[in-house]
């Protein structure tokens, strides 16, 4: 495989408190994925004078950084993919939510579409960057839209 920007990978664990359309992203992964958006927001809100100052605030894990990260994530879907992707349900869109720990959290009812279980399976997370990619993720790929099997129409 090749390296891809704005992506990460981690073990998946069950997150029963999440909604069907949500996934729990570890803080460490989330800040790395959305770092450029957080930097832009820090500068626009005049909380940092330049990129270097913004990066140091992120490194120091200032409380304002987590608030801005939550705000940025609220408007940005992420794609979760479990290899091998054999059918369209192998990659789905979710609304990210910050969680503690180092594992990606998933609602137990969406795991079947990925053919995943919670015994150490790993998933990749990607951030769609363009407006078109984000719209496609929201309209076609969100997990709560894909509750029926594309092959036979039965609930997954």
XYZ file of C-alpha atoms in Angstrom:
156
model
C 0.000 0.000 0.000
C 0.882 3.648 -0.300
C 0.913 6.432 2.246
C -2.026 8.818 2.069
C -2.301 12.285 3.624
C -5.190 13.030 5.987
C -5.544 9.398 7.012
C -4.877 7.181 10.004
C -5.277 3.622 11.202
C -6.187 2.046 14.529
C -7.844 -0.910 16.221
C -11.643 -0.742 16.504
C -13.570 -1.180 19.733
C -17.283 -1.156 20.515
C -18.865 2.212 21.307
C -22.459 1.441 22.361
C -23.135 5.035 23.449
C -22.511 6.334 19.910
C -25.272 6.915 17.376
C -25.299 4.841 14.181
C -23.827 7.738 12.213
C -21.024 8.523 14.703
C -17.557 7.102 15.234
C -15.233 7.784 18.128
C -11.863 9.174 17.032
C -8.974 9.160 19.506
C -7.695 12.664 20.306
C -4.220 11.764 19.043
C -5.521 10.717 15.610
C -8.090 13.529 15.368
C -5.615 16.334 16.047
C -3.267 14.893 13.423
C -6.032 14.516 10.810
C -7.542 17.967 11.359
C -4.352 19.864 12.259
C -4.403 22.184 9.231
C -8.051 23.103 9.891
C -7.308 23.805 13.568
C -4.294 25.960 12.629
C -6.412 27.974 10.183
C -9.108 28.458 12.821
C -6.604 29.548 15.495
C -5.176 32.170 13.124
C -8.608 33.373 11.914
C -9.811 33.793 15.503
C -6.568 35.690 16.251
C -5.598 33.145 18.913
C -2.297 32.612 17.085
C -0.303 35.127 15.055
C 1.227 32.589 12.670
C 1.499 28.885 11.843
C 4.420 28.331 14.233
C 2.534 29.755 17.221
C -0.560 27.720 16.284
C 1.500 24.513 16.057
C 3.050 25.157 19.468
C -0.438 25.612 20.999
C -1.400 22.260 19.471
C 1.788 20.597 20.777
C 1.107 21.988 24.260
C -2.475 20.623 24.052
C -4.070 23.882 25.186
C -7.803 23.581 26.114
C -8.779 26.005 23.321
C -7.280 23.566 20.799
C -9.723 20.819 21.834
C -12.676 23.240 21.602
C -11.646 24.298 18.101
C -11.021 20.678 17.099
C -14.561 19.717 18.187
C -15.941 22.654 16.205
C -13.951 21.684 13.082
C -14.954 18.018 13.377
C -18.644 18.934 13.715
C -18.695 20.066 10.086
C -16.475 17.352 8.649
C -17.444 13.724 7.963
C -14.733 11.055 7.970
C -14.560 7.817 6.002
C -13.868 4.524 7.768
C -12.546 1.630 5.713
C -11.856 -1.954 6.692
C -9.662 -3.912 4.309
C -10.372 -5.823 2.211
C -13.042 -3.567 0.714
C -15.034 -6.132 -1.258
C -18.319 -4.211 -1.562
C -19.578 -0.669 -1.043
C -20.314 -1.149 2.662
C -16.595 -1.738 3.300
C -16.142 2.041 3.359
C -18.696 4.299 5.047
C -18.926 7.883 6.306
C -19.330 8.893 9.951
C -19.546 12.015 12.056
C -16.415 11.940 14.246
C -16.589 12.413 18.017
C -13.520 12.804 20.252
C -12.836 9.852 22.566
C -10.142 8.966 25.072
C -7.702 6.149 24.379
C -6.086 5.048 21.142
C -8.827 2.962 19.484
C -11.532 3.971 17.007
C -15.012 3.419 18.495
C -17.877 2.067 16.390
C -21.542 1.447 17.132
C -22.001 -2.354 17.315
C -24.755 -2.409 14.666
C -22.590 -0.959 11.861
C -19.828 -3.541 12.247
C -21.547 -6.144 10.050
C -21.386 -3.952 6.927
C -17.611 -3.866 7.359
C -17.470 -7.617 8.094
C -15.596 -6.606 11.241
C -15.522 -7.789 14.815
C -13.991 -6.321 17.928
C -11.191 -8.831 18.504
C -8.337 -6.666 17.231
C -9.551 -5.708 13.738
C -8.086 -2.479 12.398
C -9.706 0.214 10.288
C -8.385 3.143 8.308
C -9.843 6.626 8.655
C -9.726 9.218 5.850
C -10.780 12.873 5.740
C -12.543 13.923 2.514
C -11.108 17.347 1.690
C -13.013 18.818 -1.258
C -16.527 20.179 -0.913
C -17.709 17.605 -3.474
C -16.147 14.690 -1.576
C -17.726 15.875 1.682
C -21.138 16.211 0.012
C -20.819 12.712 -1.470
C -19.894 11.317 1.936
C -22.898 13.012 3.573
C -25.446 12.100 0.898
C -24.346 8.617 -0.179
C -21.939 7.101 2.312
C -23.225 7.907 5.807
C -23.687 4.712 7.804
C -27.292 5.429 8.830
C -28.228 5.672 5.125
C -26.668 2.272 4.337
C -28.671 0.026 6.646
C -29.888 -2.326 3.902
C -27.795 -4.784 1.926
C -27.187 -3.442 -1.604
C -27.371 -7.014 -2.950
C -30.679 -8.274 -1.521
C -32.246 -5.340 0.318
C -32.387 -7.067 3.709
C -31.311 -5.218 6.860
C -27.635 -5.666 7.607
